[in-house]
């Protein structure tokens, strides 16, 4: 009986904290990353704020996204706008309701938030971003003789310039030659990759790239392919150091709960995954004949065995 009364008391307290609150979650174009972030978000909201109603609008066209965003800004208490393109659209359109970003690259480098420790506007959120120099520290341990890389990005994606800038900077710092395949379509990407002469190919964090990693890898021959995102490793890339998107979704939910509960956006810093996943595709290890140091393999999430 006491247990039942406690549950009722908790439900009443949560309901009182979020009376008739509603949140709109949206993104445009298909995105497996946004799907994963939403999974974690929904789980955490169900547990932490069950009284909040949530409307999901996914895989929208760009024009429909503008319409939905305007409606959410009018009707909802908060908006979750996923993907890097969503972050830049929200910045462009503005808003009076708080906006939470996720499944996106570094918001500061995207130009949408200046101070990620204390966001100055109406936006905060989570990012999958991991500094390129951290990635290159890993690459140098696996490929100690690395002299050149080619970055592959989807040129029309808002996150491509972020991947480019970070990778170029890391290459300069490490004395590594930088090359790039930047194209607007998968067909152009595949055609460009066929001619790559670098020691290593790096796949950027754009859905056209990682969702089609198997098609890209199929034309790379014996050149090792790594990725900034785990999804490409599941499709044949050698390794990645990447954020856990479901975990980020749960962190995103807590940010929404905090702001709906009275916190200011400036009091809710942008969150990162501070313990990213190191994933190795063992079939690719065999294919490329790569020897990964024992200390790295001890902490690796191994797939494709």
mmCIF file of C-alpha atoms in Angstrom:
data_model
loop_
_atom_site.group_PDB
_atom_site.id
_atom_site.type_symbol
_atom_site.label_atom_id
_atom_site.label_comp_id
_atom_site.label_asym_id
_atom_site.label_seq_id
_atom_site.Cartn_x
_atom_site.Cartn_y
_atom_site.Cartn_z
ATOM 1 C CA UNK A 1 0.000 0.000 0.000
ATOM 2 C CA UNK A 2 2.831 2.378 0.932
ATOM 3 C CA UNK A 3 4.571 1.529 -2.352
ATOM 4 C CA UNK A 4 1.415 2.349 -4.312
ATOM 5 C CA UNK A 5 1.000 5.648 -2.468
ATOM 6 C CA UNK A 6 4.624 6.536 -3.226
ATOM 7 C CA UNK A 7 4.106 5.891 -6.958
ATOM 8 C CA UNK A 8 0.967 8.041 -6.951
ATOM 9 C CA UNK A 9 2.833 10.788 -5.095
ATOM 10 C CA UNK A 10 5.708 10.716 -7.597
ATOM 11 C CA UNK A 11 3.315 10.847 -10.552
ATOM 12 C CA UNK A 12 1.419 13.774 -9.055
ATOM 13 C CA UNK A 13 4.667 15.666 -8.365
ATOM 14 C CA UNK A 14 5.927 15.127 -11.940
ATOM 15 C CA UNK A 15 2.555 16.162 -13.365
ATOM 16 C CA UNK A 16 2.575 19.288 -11.219
ATOM 17 C CA UNK A 17 6.080 20.161 -12.429
ATOM 18 C CA UNK A 18 5.102 19.869 -16.120
ATOM 19 C CA UNK A 19 1.384 20.801 -16.325
ATOM 20 C CA UNK A 20 0.179 20.433 -19.925
ATOM 21 C CA UNK A 21 3.698 20.799 -21.320
ATOM 22 C CA UNK A 22 4.367 19.702 -24.887
ATOM 23 C CA UNK A 23 7.486 19.222 -26.985
ATOM 24 C CA UNK A 24 7.889 18.923 -30.745
ATOM 25 C CA UNK A 25 10.667 16.699 -32.118
ATOM 26 C CA UNK A 26 11.571 17.091 -35.779
ATOM 27 C CA UNK A 27 14.166 16.718 -38.502
ATOM 28 C CA UNK A 28 14.273 16.829 -42.271
ATOM 29 C CA UNK A 29 15.586 14.142 -44.605
ATOM 30 C CA UNK A 30 16.118 10.575 -43.469
ATOM 31 C CA UNK A 31 18.726 10.050 -40.768
ATOM 32 C CA UNK A 32 19.591 6.856 -38.922
ATOM 33 C CA UNK A 33 21.511 8.967 -36.407
ATOM 34 C CA UNK A 34 18.402 11.026 -35.644
ATOM 35 C CA UNK A 35 16.471 7.773 -35.239
ATOM 36 C CA UNK A 36 18.981 6.582 -32.622
ATOM 37 C CA UNK A 37 19.015 9.893 -30.741
ATOM 38 C CA UNK A 38 15.213 9.857 -30.701
ATOM 39 C CA UNK A 39 15.217 6.361 -29.237
ATOM 40 C CA UNK A 40 17.263 7.485 -26.243
ATOM 41 C CA UNK A 41 15.276 10.708 -25.940
ATOM 42 C CA UNK A 42 11.912 8.925 -25.881
ATOM 43 C CA UNK A 43 13.088 6.425 -23.258
ATOM 44 C CA UNK A 44 14.405 9.138 -20.948
ATOM 45 C CA UNK A 45 11.351 11.381 -21.367
ATOM 46 C CA UNK A 46 9.031 8.492 -20.569
ATOM 47 C CA UNK A 47 10.919 7.906 -17.329
ATOM 48 C CA UNK A 48 11.751 11.470 -16.326
ATOM 49 C CA UNK A 49 8.755 13.448 -17.580
ATOM 50 C CA UNK A 50 5.866 11.112 -18.442
ATOM 51 C CA UNK A 51 3.335 13.956 -18.275
ATOM 52 C CA UNK A 52 4.970 15.818 -21.173
ATOM 53 C CA UNK A 53 3.304 15.165 -24.524
ATOM 54 C CA UNK A 54 5.638 14.732 -27.490
ATOM 55 C CA UNK A 55 4.870 15.114 -31.196
ATOM 56 C CA UNK A 56 7.338 13.612 -33.668
ATOM 57 C CA UNK A 57 7.751 14.879 -37.237
ATOM 58 C CA UNK A 58 10.564 13.028 -39.037
ATOM 59 C CA UNK A 59 12.074 12.673 -42.511
ATOM 60 C CA UNK A 60 10.486 15.942 -43.648
ATOM 61 C CA UNK A 61 11.291 17.853 -46.808
ATOM 62 C CA UNK A 62 13.159 21.095 -46.257
ATOM 63 C CA UNK A 63 10.096 23.205 -47.036
ATOM 64 C CA UNK A 64 7.833 21.110 -44.813
ATOM 65 C CA UNK A 65 10.396 21.444 -42.027
ATOM 66 C CA UNK A 66 10.073 25.225 -42.144
ATOM 67 C CA UNK A 67 6.293 24.931 -41.801
ATOM 68 C CA UNK A 68 6.483 22.407 -38.963
ATOM 69 C CA UNK A 69 9.103 24.471 -37.138
ATOM 70 C CA UNK A 70 6.901 27.565 -37.292
ATOM 71 C CA UNK A 71 3.955 25.574 -35.920
ATOM 72 C CA UNK A 72 6.050 24.035 -33.149
ATOM 73 C CA UNK A 73 7.331 27.478 -32.174
ATOM 74 C CA UNK A 74 3.726 28.613 -31.852
ATOM 75 C CA UNK A 75 2.164 25.546 -30.211
ATOM 76 C CA UNK A 76 4.876 23.818 -28.168
ATOM 77 C CA UNK A 77 6.787 24.680 -25.016
ATOM 78 C CA UNK A 78 10.039 23.508 -26.599
ATOM 79 C CA UNK A 79 11.359 22.242 -29.930
ATOM 80 C CA UNK A 80 13.904 19.486 -30.521
ATOM 81 C CA UNK A 81 15.388 20.039 -33.995
ATOM 82 C CA UNK A 82 17.786 17.258 -34.957
ATOM 83 C CA UNK A 83 20.672 17.089 -37.482
ATOM 84 C CA UNK A 84 23.242 19.717 -38.410
ATOM 85 C CA UNK A 85 20.954 21.071 -41.118
ATOM 86 C CA UNK A 86 18.256 21.445 -38.466
ATOM 87 C CA UNK A 87 20.609 23.439 -36.256
ATOM 88 C CA UNK A 88 21.443 25.878 -39.040
ATOM 89 C CA UNK A 89 17.780 26.182 -40.063
ATOM 90 C CA UNK A 90 16.702 26.949 -36.488
ATOM 91 C CA UNK A 91 19.406 29.614 -36.269
ATOM 92 C CA UNK A 92 18.247 31.133 -39.550
ATOM 93 C CA UNK A 93 14.541 31.112 -38.658
ATOM 94 C CA UNK A 94 14.971 32.185 -35.036
ATOM 95 C CA UNK A 95 12.489 31.491 -32.289
ATOM 96 C CA UNK A 96 10.976 32.514 -28.978
ATOM 97 C CA UNK A 97 10.649 28.967 -27.607
ATOM 98 C CA UNK A 98 13.738 27.013 -26.511
ATOM 99 C CA UNK A 99 15.289 24.809 -29.185
ATOM 100 C CA UNK A 100 17.347 21.715 -28.425
ATOM 101 C CA UNK A 101 19.841 20.347 -30.937
ATOM 102 C CA UNK A 102 20.964 16.768 -31.410
ATOM 103 C CA UNK A 103 22.400 14.397 -34.032
ATOM 104 C CA UNK A 104 24.487 17.371 -35.114
ATOM 105 C CA UNK A 105 28.097 18.394 -35.421
ATOM 106 C CA UNK A 106 29.797 20.925 -33.157
ATOM 107 C CA UNK A 107 27.274 23.811 -32.724
ATOM 108 C CA UNK A 108 30.020 26.390 -32.260
ATOM 109 C CA UNK A 109 31.732 25.362 -35.485
ATOM 110 C CA UNK A 110 28.357 25.257 -37.232
ATOM 111 C CA UNK A 111 27.986 28.915 -36.236
ATOM 112 C CA UNK A 112 24.774 28.494 -34.241
ATOM 113 C CA UNK A 113 26.029 28.781 -30.628
ATOM 114 C CA UNK A 114 28.976 30.956 -29.597
ATOM 115 C CA UNK A 115 29.417 29.793 -26.000
ATOM 116 C CA UNK A 116 28.680 26.108 -25.553
ATOM 117 C CA UNK A 117 29.385 26.244 -21.804
ATOM 118 C CA UNK A 118 26.686 28.904 -21.330
ATOM 119 C CA UNK A 119 24.589 29.165 -24.519
ATOM 120 C CA UNK A 120 23.749 32.786 -25.206
ATOM 121 C CA UNK A 121 20.566 32.453 -27.251
ATOM 122 C CA UNK A 122 17.546 30.188 -27.435
ATOM 123 C CA UNK A 123 19.413 26.981 -28.321
ATOM 124 C CA UNK A 124 21.375 24.304 -26.507
ATOM 125 C CA UNK A 125 21.602 20.538 -26.983
ATOM 126 C CA UNK A 126 23.997 17.668 -27.574
ATOM 127 C CA UNK A 127 26.618 16.975 -30.226
ATOM 128 C CA UNK A 128 28.345 13.860 -31.517
ATOM 129 C CA UNK A 129 31.468 15.938 -32.156
ATOM 130 C CA UNK A 130 34.853 14.535 -31.132
ATOM 131 C CA UNK A 131 37.902 16.724 -31.876
ATOM 132 C CA UNK A 132 39.795 15.579 -34.967
ATOM 133 C CA UNK A 133 43.093 15.559 -33.088
ATOM 134 C CA UNK A 134 41.656 12.834 -30.832
ATOM 135 C CA UNK A 135 40.831 10.743 -33.910
ATOM 136 C CA UNK A 136 44.308 11.316 -35.327
ATOM 137 C CA UNK A 137 45.938 10.283 -32.067
ATOM 138 C CA UNK A 138 44.220 6.938 -32.604
ATOM 139 C CA UNK A 139 45.105 6.717 -36.308
ATOM 140 C CA UNK A 140 48.799 7.309 -35.601
ATOM 141 C CA UNK A 141 48.852 4.389 -33.168
ATOM 142 C CA UNK A 142 47.300 2.065 -35.737
ATOM 143 C CA UNK A 143 49.158 3.515 -38.759
ATOM 144 C CA UNK A 144 52.515 4.801 -37.423
ATOM 145 C CA UNK A 145 53.814 5.499 -40.951
ATOM 146 C CA UNK A 146 50.744 7.506 -42.011
ATOM 147 C CA UNK A 147 51.721 10.177 -44.562
ATOM 148 C CA UNK A 148 48.476 11.079 -46.344
ATOM 149 C CA UNK A 149 44.703 10.878 -45.891
ATOM 150 C CA UNK A 150 41.613 11.549 -47.979
ATOM 151 C CA UNK A 151 38.479 12.820 -46.253
ATOM 152 C CA UNK A 152 35.156 11.880 -47.872
ATOM 153 C CA UNK A 153 32.225 14.237 -47.227
ATOM 154 C CA UNK A 154 28.771 14.972 -48.615
ATOM 155 C CA UNK A 155 29.328 18.510 -49.843
ATOM 156 C CA UNK A 156 25.789 19.852 -49.332
ATOM 157 C CA UNK A 157 25.594 18.767 -45.682
ATOM 158 C CA UNK A 158 25.995 21.512 -43.048
ATOM 159 C CA UNK A 159 28.431 19.357 -41.087
ATOM 160 C CA UNK A 160 30.869 18.852 -43.984
ATOM 161 C CA UNK A 161 32.785 22.117 -43.381
ATOM 162 C CA UNK A 162 33.230 21.131 -39.727
ATOM 163 C CA UNK A 163 34.717 17.745 -40.659
ATOM 164 C CA UNK A 164 36.913 19.471 -43.245
ATOM 165 C CA UNK A 165 38.278 22.153 -40.907
ATOM 166 C CA UNK A 166 39.058 19.742 -38.082
ATOM 167 C CA UNK A 167 40.700 17.176 -40.349
ATOM 168 C CA UNK A 168 42.818 19.777 -42.145
ATOM 169 C CA UNK A 169 43.995 21.196 -38.828
ATOM 170 C CA UNK A 170 44.920 17.753 -37.493
ATOM 171 C CA UNK A 171 46.779 16.912 -40.707
ATOM 172 C CA UNK A 172 48.793 20.127 -40.528
ATOM 173 C CA UNK A 173 49.666 19.496 -36.877
ATOM 174 C CA UNK A 174 50.852 15.967 -37.660
ATOM 175 C CA UNK A 175 52.653 16.625 -40.949
ATOM 176 C CA UNK A 176 50.134 14.550 -42.918
ATOM 177 C CA UNK A 177 49.072 15.435 -46.472
ATOM 178 C CA UNK A 178 45.364 16.275 -46.705
ATOM 179 C CA UNK A 179 43.166 15.315 -49.668
ATOM 180 C CA UNK A 180 39.414 15.438 -50.042
ATOM 181 C CA UNK A 181 36.476 14.006 -51.947
ATOM 182 C CA UNK A 182 33.527 16.383 -51.540
ATOM 183 C CA UNK A 183 30.528 15.684 -53.744
ATOM 184 C CA UNK A 184 26.785 16.272 -53.795
ATOM 185 C CA UNK A 185 25.735 12.724 -54.710
ATOM 186 C CA UNK A 186 26.710 9.185 -53.816
ATOM 187 C CA UNK A 187 27.576 8.469 -57.447
ATOM 188 C CA UNK A 188 30.063 11.351 -57.514
ATOM 189 C CA UNK A 189 31.549 10.258 -54.184
ATOM 190 C CA UNK A 190 32.077 6.694 -55.421
ATOM 191 C CA UNK A 191 33.643 7.936 -58.663
ATOM 192 C CA UNK A 192 36.022 10.189 -56.742
ATOM 193 C CA UNK A 193 37.035 7.527 -54.237
ATOM 194 C CA UNK A 194 38.054 5.148 -57.031
ATOM 195 C CA UNK A 195 40.988 7.436 -57.849
ATOM 196 C CA UNK A 196 42.256 7.953 -54.283
ATOM 197 C CA UNK A 197 46.012 7.395 -53.770
ATOM 198 C CA UNK A 198 46.249 8.232 -50.046
ATOM 199 C CA UNK A 199 47.415 5.939 -47.242
ATOM 200 C CA UNK A 200 44.060 6.195 -45.458
ATOM 201 C CA UNK A 201 40.471 7.135 -46.321
ATOM 202 C CA UNK A 202 38.332 8.835 -43.652
ATOM 203 C CA UNK A 203 34.538 8.848 -43.985
ATOM 204 C CA UNK A 204 32.802 11.966 -42.675
ATOM 205 C CA UNK A 205 29.713 12.147 -40.488
ATOM 206 C CA UNK A 206 27.035 12.672 -43.134
ATOM 207 C CA UNK A 207 24.236 10.169 -43.649
ATOM 208 C CA UNK A 208 24.841 9.902 -47.406
ATOM 209 C CA UNK A 209 28.389 8.805 -46.545
ATOM 210 C CA UNK A 210 27.970 6.467 -43.581
ATOM 211 C CA UNK A 211 24.658 4.943 -44.703
ATOM 212 C CA UNK A 212 26.350 3.986 -48.003
ATOM 213 C CA UNK A 213 29.759 3.100 -46.600
ATOM 214 C CA UNK A 214 29.599 -0.413 -48.061
ATOM 215 C CA UNK A 215 29.223 1.009 -51.581
ATOM 216 C CA UNK A 216 32.139 3.389 -51.023
ATOM 217 C CA UNK A 217 34.396 0.752 -49.461
ATOM 218 C CA UNK A 218 33.681 -1.609 -52.366
ATOM 219 C CA UNK A 219 35.748 0.603 -54.708
ATOM 220 C CA UNK A 220 38.659 1.455 -52.376
ATOM 221 C CA UNK A 221 40.720 -1.667 -53.022
ATOM 222 C CA UNK A 222 43.359 -2.276 -50.348
ATOM 223 C CA UNK A 223 43.353 1.273 -48.979
ATOM 224 C CA UNK A 224 42.161 1.143 -45.348
ATOM 225 C CA UNK A 225 38.932 3.008 -44.631
ATOM 226 C CA UNK A 226 38.101 4.455 -41.208
ATOM 227 C CA UNK A 227 35.146 6.556 -40.134
ATOM 228 C CA UNK A 228 34.171 9.364 -37.800
ATOM 229 C CA UNK A 229 30.940 7.418 -37.129
ATOM 230 C CA UNK A 230 30.222 3.858 -35.989
ATOM 231 C CA UNK A 231 27.561 3.243 -38.646
ATOM 232 C CA UNK A 232 30.198 2.995 -41.369
ATOM 233 C CA UNK A 233 32.150 0.439 -39.315
ATOM 234 C CA UNK A 234 29.042 -1.732 -39.230
ATOM 235 C CA UNK A 235 29.142 -1.576 -43.031
ATOM 236 C CA UNK A 236 32.809 -2.511 -43.416
ATOM 237 C CA UNK A 237 35.039 0.387 -42.331
ATOM 238 C CA UNK A 238 37.994 -0.599 -40.157
ATOM 239 C CA UNK A 239 37.370 1.463 -37.034
ATOM 240 C CA UNK A 240 35.742 4.503 -35.498
ATOM 241 C CA UNK A 241 35.754 6.561 -32.349
ATOM 242 C CA UNK A 242 32.220 7.860 -32.078
ATOM 243 C CA UNK A 243 29.554 9.103 -29.721
ATOM 244 C CA UNK A 244 26.796 6.802 -28.497
ATOM 245 C CA UNK A 245 23.738 8.368 -30.130
ATOM 246 C CA UNK A 246 21.238 6.681 -27.802
ATOM 247 C CA UNK A 247 23.185 8.002 -24.809
ATOM 248 C CA UNK A 248 23.172 11.486 -26.339
ATOM 249 C CA UNK A 249 19.402 11.218 -26.749
ATOM 250 C CA UNK A 250 19.053 10.558 -23.028
ATOM 251 C CA UNK A 251 21.265 13.543 -22.207
ATOM 252 C CA UNK A 252 19.119 15.629 -24.551
ATOM 253 C CA UNK A 253 15.966 14.595 -22.698
ATOM 254 C CA UNK A 254 17.472 15.701 -19.397
ATOM 255 C CA UNK A 255 18.232 19.110 -20.897
ATOM 256 C CA UNK A 256 14.623 19.465 -22.034
ATOM 257 C CA UNK A 257 13.379 18.414 -18.593
ATOM 258 C CA UNK A 258 15.692 20.942 -16.928
ATOM 259 C CA UNK A 259 14.472 23.842 -19.074
ATOM 260 C CA UNK A 260 10.802 22.879 -18.803
ATOM 261 C CA UNK A 261 11.400 22.751 -15.061
ATOM 262 C CA UNK A 262 12.611 26.344 -14.969
ATOM 263 C CA UNK A 263 16.297 26.456 -15.909
ATOM 264 C CA UNK A 264 17.479 29.076 -18.377
ATOM 265 C CA UNK A 265 19.101 27.992 -21.631
ATOM 266 C CA UNK A 266 22.303 29.687 -20.469
ATOM 267 C CA UNK A 267 22.345 27.330 -17.472
ATOM 268 C CA UNK A 268 22.225 24.225 -19.681
ATOM 269 C CA UNK A 269 25.564 23.711 -21.476
ATOM 270 C CA UNK A 270 25.937 21.769 -24.702
ATOM 271 C CA UNK A 271 26.718 18.138 -23.882
ATOM 272 C CA UNK A 272 29.176 15.693 -25.463
ATOM 273 C CA UNK A 273 29.673 11.963 -25.046
ATOM 274 C CA UNK A 274 32.642 12.023 -22.664
ATOM 275 C CA UNK A 275 33.241 8.273 -23.074
ATOM 276 C CA UNK A 276 32.956 7.619 -26.836
ATOM 277 C CA UNK A 277 32.791 4.169 -28.368
ATOM 278 C CA UNK A 278 35.927 2.707 -29.946
ATOM 279 C CA UNK A 279 34.683 0.156 -32.461
ATOM 280 C CA UNK A 280 36.736 -2.208 -34.618
ATOM 281 C CA UNK A 281 35.471 -4.323 -37.507
ATOM 282 C CA UNK A 282 37.441 -7.565 -37.208
ATOM 283 C CA UNK A 283 36.660 -8.628 -40.780
ATOM 284 C CA UNK A 284 38.250 -5.371 -41.950
ATOM 285 C CA UNK A 285 41.286 -5.985 -39.711
ATOM 286 C CA UNK A 286 41.808 -9.260 -41.562
ATOM 287 C CA UNK A 287 41.104 -7.702 -44.964
ATOM 288 C CA UNK A 288 43.656 -4.905 -44.548
ATOM 289 C CA UNK A 289 46.190 -6.940 -42.561
ATOM 290 C CA UNK A 290 46.296 -4.251 -39.884
ATOM 291 C CA UNK A 291 47.857 -4.853 -36.470
ATOM 292 C CA UNK A 292 46.020 -2.856 -33.803
ATOM 293 C CA UNK A 293 48.015 -2.400 -30.572
ATOM 294 C CA UNK A 294 46.944 -4.707 -27.746
ATOM 295 C CA UNK A 295 46.151 -1.861 -25.346
ATOM 296 C CA UNK A 296 43.710 -0.416 -27.890
ATOM 297 C CA UNK A 297 42.078 -3.751 -28.636
ATOM 298 C CA UNK A 298 41.462 -4.342 -24.932
ATOM 299 C CA UNK A 299 38.934 -1.514 -24.865
ATOM 300 C CA UNK A 300 37.512 -2.004 -28.354
ATOM 301 C CA UNK A 301 33.942 -2.898 -29.160
ATOM 302 C CA UNK A 302 34.578 -5.675 -31.686
ATOM 303 C CA UNK A 303 32.131 -6.445 -34.473
ATOM 304 C CA UNK A 304 32.269 -8.636 -37.581
ATOM 305 C CA UNK A 305 34.113 -11.477 -35.864
#
